[in-house]
Amino acid sequence: MAIHENLLGGPPPTHLPDDPEPRELLAGGAAPSDVAAKYPTSSLAWAQLADDAFDQGRVVESYAYARTGYHRGLDSLRRAGWKGHGPVPFEHEPNRGFLRALHALARAAQAIGEQDEYERCSTFLRDSSPTAADTLT
């Protein structure tokens, strides 16, 4: 038996490659719109845009930003070997942008009354990372 074999029989966790530049720019106070323009594949930048818009009551904009971050994250996950299901650990910092975008999409969907999308995204978040589902609420 291999040391890294998943004994539960499920797919192994997906760990996105680190992309520190957008994270460092955002942590340094750069405008999320500037970061998203410079790094359009960064789910983290789109998730921050979604959070900011939601906090300001711009729910439809939040939904659009979150959907962009979510799809950029799906692209990254697939490039990292993800097959459409399995753990995406919140503990791995590069995964957090995708998970935050997924959470933001669920939140905005609920706010605009799109219940099916809210439930789908909430379930996807919990299935991907119970820690993210508990932390991002």
PDB file of C-alpha atoms in Angstrom:
ATOM      1  CA  MET A   1       0.000   0.000   0.000  1.00  0.00           C
ATOM      2  CA  ALA A   2       1.300   3.437  -0.925  1.00  0.00           C
ATOM      3  CA  ILE A   3       1.869   5.870   1.923  1.00  0.00           C
ATOM      4  CA  HIS A   4      -0.388   8.528   0.362  1.00  0.00           C
ATOM      5  CA  GLU A   5      -3.236   6.196  -0.582  1.00  0.00           C
ATOM      6  CA  ASN A   6      -6.683   7.485   0.357  1.00  0.00           C
ATOM      7  CA  LEU A   7      -8.081   4.793   2.654  1.00  0.00           C
ATOM      8  CA  LEU A   8     -11.627   6.116   2.286  1.00  0.00           C
ATOM      9  CA  GLY A   9     -11.603   5.304  -1.419  1.00  0.00           C
ATOM     10  CA  GLY A  10     -12.380   8.837  -2.548  1.00  0.00           C
ATOM     11  CA  PRO A  11     -10.309  11.119  -4.715  1.00  0.00           C
ATOM     12  CA  PRO A  12      -7.254  12.728  -3.164  1.00  0.00           C
ATOM     13  CA  PRO A  13      -7.461  16.352  -2.005  1.00  0.00           C
ATOM     14  CA  THR A  14      -6.788  18.947  -4.664  1.00  0.00           C
ATOM     15  CA  HIS A  15      -4.191  21.567  -3.816  1.00  0.00           C
ATOM     16  CA  LEU A  16      -4.050  24.516  -6.168  1.00  0.00           C
ATOM     17  CA  PRO A  17      -0.598  25.891  -6.940  1.00  0.00           C
ATOM     18  CA  ASP A  18       0.379  28.960  -4.997  1.00  0.00           C
ATOM     19  CA  ASP A  19      -0.158  32.300  -6.699  1.00  0.00           C
ATOM     20  CA  PRO A  20       1.161  34.736  -4.083  1.00  0.00           C
ATOM     21  CA  GLU A  21       1.129  37.979  -6.075  1.00  0.00           C
ATOM     22  CA  PRO A  22      -2.638  38.653  -5.972  1.00  0.00           C
ATOM     23  CA  ARG A  23      -2.805  37.625  -2.301  1.00  0.00           C
ATOM     24  CA  GLU A  24       0.090  39.922  -1.393  1.00  0.00           C
ATOM     25  CA  LEU A  25      -1.363  42.852  -3.348  1.00  0.00           C
ATOM     26  CA  LEU A  26      -4.743  42.460  -1.645  1.00  0.00           C
ATOM     27  CA  ALA A  27      -3.108  42.111   1.776  1.00  0.00           C
ATOM     28  CA  GLY A  28      -1.155  45.283   1.039  1.00  0.00           C
ATOM     29  CA  GLY A  29      -4.337  47.235   0.392  1.00  0.00           C
ATOM     30  CA  ALA A  30      -4.475  47.196  -3.410  1.00  0.00           C
ATOM     31  CA  ALA A  31      -7.927  47.721  -4.888  1.00  0.00           C
ATOM     32  CA  PRO A  32      -9.481  44.328  -5.707  1.00  0.00           C
ATOM     33  CA  SER A  33     -10.552  45.656  -9.117  1.00  0.00           C
ATOM     34  CA  ASP A  34      -6.922  46.490  -9.920  1.00  0.00           C
ATOM     35  CA  VAL A  35      -5.801  43.040  -8.773  1.00  0.00           C
ATOM     36  CA  ALA A  36      -8.535  41.308 -10.822  1.00  0.00           C
ATOM     37  CA  ALA A  37      -7.540  43.360 -13.883  1.00  0.00           C
ATOM     38  CA  LYS A  38      -3.877  42.432 -13.463  1.00  0.00           C
ATOM     39  CA  TYR A  39      -4.572  38.792 -12.471  1.00  0.00           C
ATOM     40  CA  PRO A  40      -7.927  37.896 -14.044  1.00  0.00           C
ATOM     41  CA  THR A  41      -7.509  34.198 -13.238  1.00  0.00           C
ATOM     42  CA  SER A  42      -7.286  34.925  -9.493  1.00  0.00           C
ATOM     43  CA  SER A  43     -10.387  33.599  -7.757  1.00  0.00           C
ATOM     44  CA  LEU A  44      -9.239  35.441  -4.658  1.00  0.00           C
ATOM     45  CA  ALA A  45      -9.472  38.853  -6.344  1.00  0.00           C
ATOM     46  CA  TRP A  46     -12.960  38.075  -7.664  1.00  0.00           C
ATOM     47  CA  ALA A  47     -14.045  36.749  -4.270  1.00  0.00           C
ATOM     48  CA  GLN A  48     -12.875  39.983  -2.633  1.00  0.00           C
ATOM     49  CA  LEU A  49     -14.809  42.004  -5.219  1.00  0.00           C
ATOM     50  CA  ALA A  50     -17.883  39.867  -4.463  1.00  0.00           C
ATOM     51  CA  ASP A  51     -17.507  40.382  -0.709  1.00  0.00           C
ATOM     52  CA  ASP A  52     -17.050  44.132  -1.073  1.00  0.00           C
ATOM     53  CA  ALA A  53     -20.068  44.472  -3.370  1.00  0.00           C
ATOM     54  CA  PHE A  54     -22.230  42.354  -1.058  1.00  0.00           C
ATOM     55  CA  ASP A  55     -21.197  44.399   1.986  1.00  0.00           C
ATOM     56  CA  GLN A  56     -22.242  47.541   0.096  1.00  0.00           C
ATOM     57  CA  GLY A  57     -25.650  46.097  -0.806  1.00  0.00           C
ATOM     58  CA  ARG A  58     -24.792  45.552  -4.472  1.00  0.00           C
ATOM     59  CA  VAL A  59     -26.023  41.966  -4.498  1.00  0.00           C
ATOM     60  CA  VAL A  60     -26.324  41.462  -8.258  1.00  0.00           C
ATOM     61  CA  GLU A  61     -22.769  42.727  -8.744  1.00  0.00           C
ATOM     62  CA  SER A  62     -21.638  40.431  -5.940  1.00  0.00           C
ATOM     63  CA  TYR A  63     -23.289  37.522  -7.728  1.00  0.00           C
ATOM     64  CA  ALA A  64     -21.516  38.355 -10.991  1.00  0.00           C
ATOM     65  CA  TYR A  65     -18.108  38.750  -9.325  1.00  0.00           C
ATOM     66  CA  ALA A  66     -18.597  35.523  -7.365  1.00  0.00           C
ATOM     67  CA  ARG A  67     -19.629  33.614 -10.490  1.00  0.00           C
ATOM     68  CA  THR A  68     -16.485  34.820 -12.276  1.00  0.00           C
ATOM     69  CA  GLY A  69     -14.277  33.762  -9.352  1.00  0.00           C
ATOM     70  CA  TYR A  70     -16.048  30.433  -9.137  1.00  0.00           C
ATOM     71  CA  HIS A  71     -15.518  29.649 -12.821  1.00  0.00           C
ATOM     72  CA  ARG A  72     -11.893  30.812 -12.733  1.00  0.00           C
ATOM     73  CA  GLY A  73     -11.446  28.494  -9.747  1.00  0.00           C
ATOM     74  CA  LEU A  74     -13.027  25.556 -11.546  1.00  0.00           C
ATOM     75  CA  ASP A  75     -10.584  26.099 -14.403  1.00  0.00           C
ATOM     76  CA  SER A  76      -7.667  26.089 -11.947  1.00  0.00           C
ATOM     77  CA  LEU A  77      -8.940  23.002 -10.149  1.00  0.00           C
ATOM     78  CA  ARG A  78      -9.250  21.087 -13.401  1.00  0.00           C
ATOM     79  CA  ARG A  79      -5.708  22.068 -14.381  1.00  0.00           C
ATOM     80  CA  ALA A  80      -4.585  20.763 -10.977  1.00  0.00           C
ATOM     81  CA  GLY A  81      -6.132  17.345 -11.683  1.00  0.00           C
ATOM     82  CA  TRP A  82      -9.539  17.723 -10.016  1.00  0.00           C
ATOM     83  CA  LYS A  83     -12.146  15.463 -11.653  1.00  0.00           C
ATOM     84  CA  GLY A  84     -15.314  17.263 -10.566  1.00  0.00           C
ATOM     85  CA  HIS A  85     -15.506  16.085  -6.975  1.00  0.00           C
ATOM     86  CA  GLY A  86     -13.370  15.477  -3.946  1.00  0.00           C
ATOM     87  CA  PRO A  87     -11.778  17.527  -1.196  1.00  0.00           C
ATOM     88  CA  VAL A  88     -10.511  21.047  -1.799  1.00  0.00           C
ATOM     89  CA  PRO A  89      -9.014  21.764   1.633  1.00  0.00           C
ATOM     90  CA  PHE A  90      -9.494  25.252   3.064  1.00  0.00           C
ATOM     91  CA  GLU A  91      -6.346  24.636   5.079  1.00  0.00           C
ATOM     92  CA  HIS A  92      -4.333  24.944   1.853  1.00  0.00           C
ATOM     93  CA  GLU A  93      -4.251  28.730   1.420  1.00  0.00           C
ATOM     94  CA  PRO A  94      -4.177  28.774  -2.416  1.00  0.00           C
ATOM     95  CA  ASN A  95      -7.570  26.960  -2.367  1.00  0.00           C
ATOM     96  CA  ARG A  96      -9.217  29.734  -0.370  1.00  0.00           C
ATOM     97  CA  GLY A  97      -9.929  32.058  -3.293  1.00  0.00           C
ATOM     98  CA  PHE A  98     -12.042  29.406  -5.011  1.00  0.00           C
ATOM     99  CA  LEU A  99     -13.789  28.438  -1.791  1.00  0.00           C
ATOM    100  CA  ARG A 100     -14.499  32.083  -0.932  1.00  0.00           C
ATOM    101  CA  ALA A 101     -15.928  32.655  -4.416  1.00  0.00           C
ATOM    102  CA  LEU A 102     -18.127  29.568  -4.060  1.00  0.00           C
ATOM    103  CA  HIS A 103     -19.362  30.802  -0.679  1.00  0.00           C
ATOM    104  CA  ALA A 104     -19.996  34.281  -2.096  1.00  0.00           C
ATOM    105  CA  LEU A 105     -21.949  32.778  -4.988  1.00  0.00           C
ATOM    106  CA  ALA A 106     -24.149  30.816  -2.590  1.00  0.00           C
ATOM    107  CA  ARG A 107     -24.715  33.899  -0.420  1.00  0.00           C
ATOM    108  CA  ALA A 108     -25.625  36.137  -3.365  1.00  0.00           C
ATOM    109  CA  ALA A 109     -27.850  33.470  -4.924  1.00  0.00           C
ATOM    110  CA  GLN A 110     -29.784  33.214  -1.674  1.00  0.00           C
ATOM    111  CA  ALA A 111     -30.077  37.002  -1.474  1.00  0.00           C
ATOM    112  CA  ILE A 112     -31.665  37.225  -4.930  1.00  0.00           C
ATOM    113  CA  GLY A 113     -33.996  34.292  -4.267  1.00  0.00           C
ATOM    114  CA  GLU A 114     -32.243  31.733  -6.421  1.00  0.00           C
ATOM    115  CA  GLN A 115     -32.787  28.911  -3.938  1.00  0.00           C
ATOM    116  CA  ASP A 116     -31.684  26.008  -6.161  1.00  0.00           C
ATOM    117  CA  GLU A 117     -28.344  27.723  -6.879  1.00  0.00           C
ATOM    118  CA  TYR A 118     -27.922  28.569  -3.199  1.00  0.00           C
ATOM    119  CA  GLU A 119     -28.469  24.932  -2.199  1.00  0.00           C
ATOM    120  CA  ARG A 120     -26.213  23.587  -4.972  1.00  0.00           C
ATOM    121  CA  CYS A 121     -23.365  25.948  -4.065  1.00  0.00           C
ATOM    122  CA  SER A 122     -23.787  25.397  -0.313  1.00  0.00           C
ATOM    123  CA  THR A 123     -23.674  21.631  -0.771  1.00  0.00           C
ATOM    124  CA  PHE A 124     -20.680  21.908  -3.110  1.00  0.00           C
ATOM    125  CA  LEU A 125     -18.865  24.066  -0.540  1.00  0.00           C
ATOM    126  CA  ARG A 126     -19.549  21.629   2.321  1.00  0.00           C
ATOM    127  CA  ASP A 127     -18.585  18.617   0.189  1.00  0.00           C
ATOM    128  CA  SER A 128     -15.363  20.338  -0.917  1.00  0.00           C
ATOM    129  CA  SER A 129     -14.340  21.627   2.490  1.00  0.00           C
ATOM    130  CA  PRO A 130     -16.362  21.315   5.684  1.00  0.00           C
ATOM    131  CA  THR A 131     -13.864  23.722   7.259  1.00  0.00           C
ATOM    132  CA  ALA A 132     -14.609  26.370   4.613  1.00  0.00           C
ATOM    133  CA  ALA A 133     -18.352  25.856   5.017  1.00  0.00           C
ATOM    134  CA  ASP A 134     -18.036  26.409   8.773  1.00  0.00           C
ATOM    135  CA  THR A 135     -15.486  29.233   8.552  1.00  0.00           C
ATOM    136  CA  LEU A 136     -17.043  31.313   5.785  1.00  0.00           C
ATOM    137  CA  THR A 137     -20.577  31.499   7.181  1.00  0.00           C
TER     138      THR A 137
END
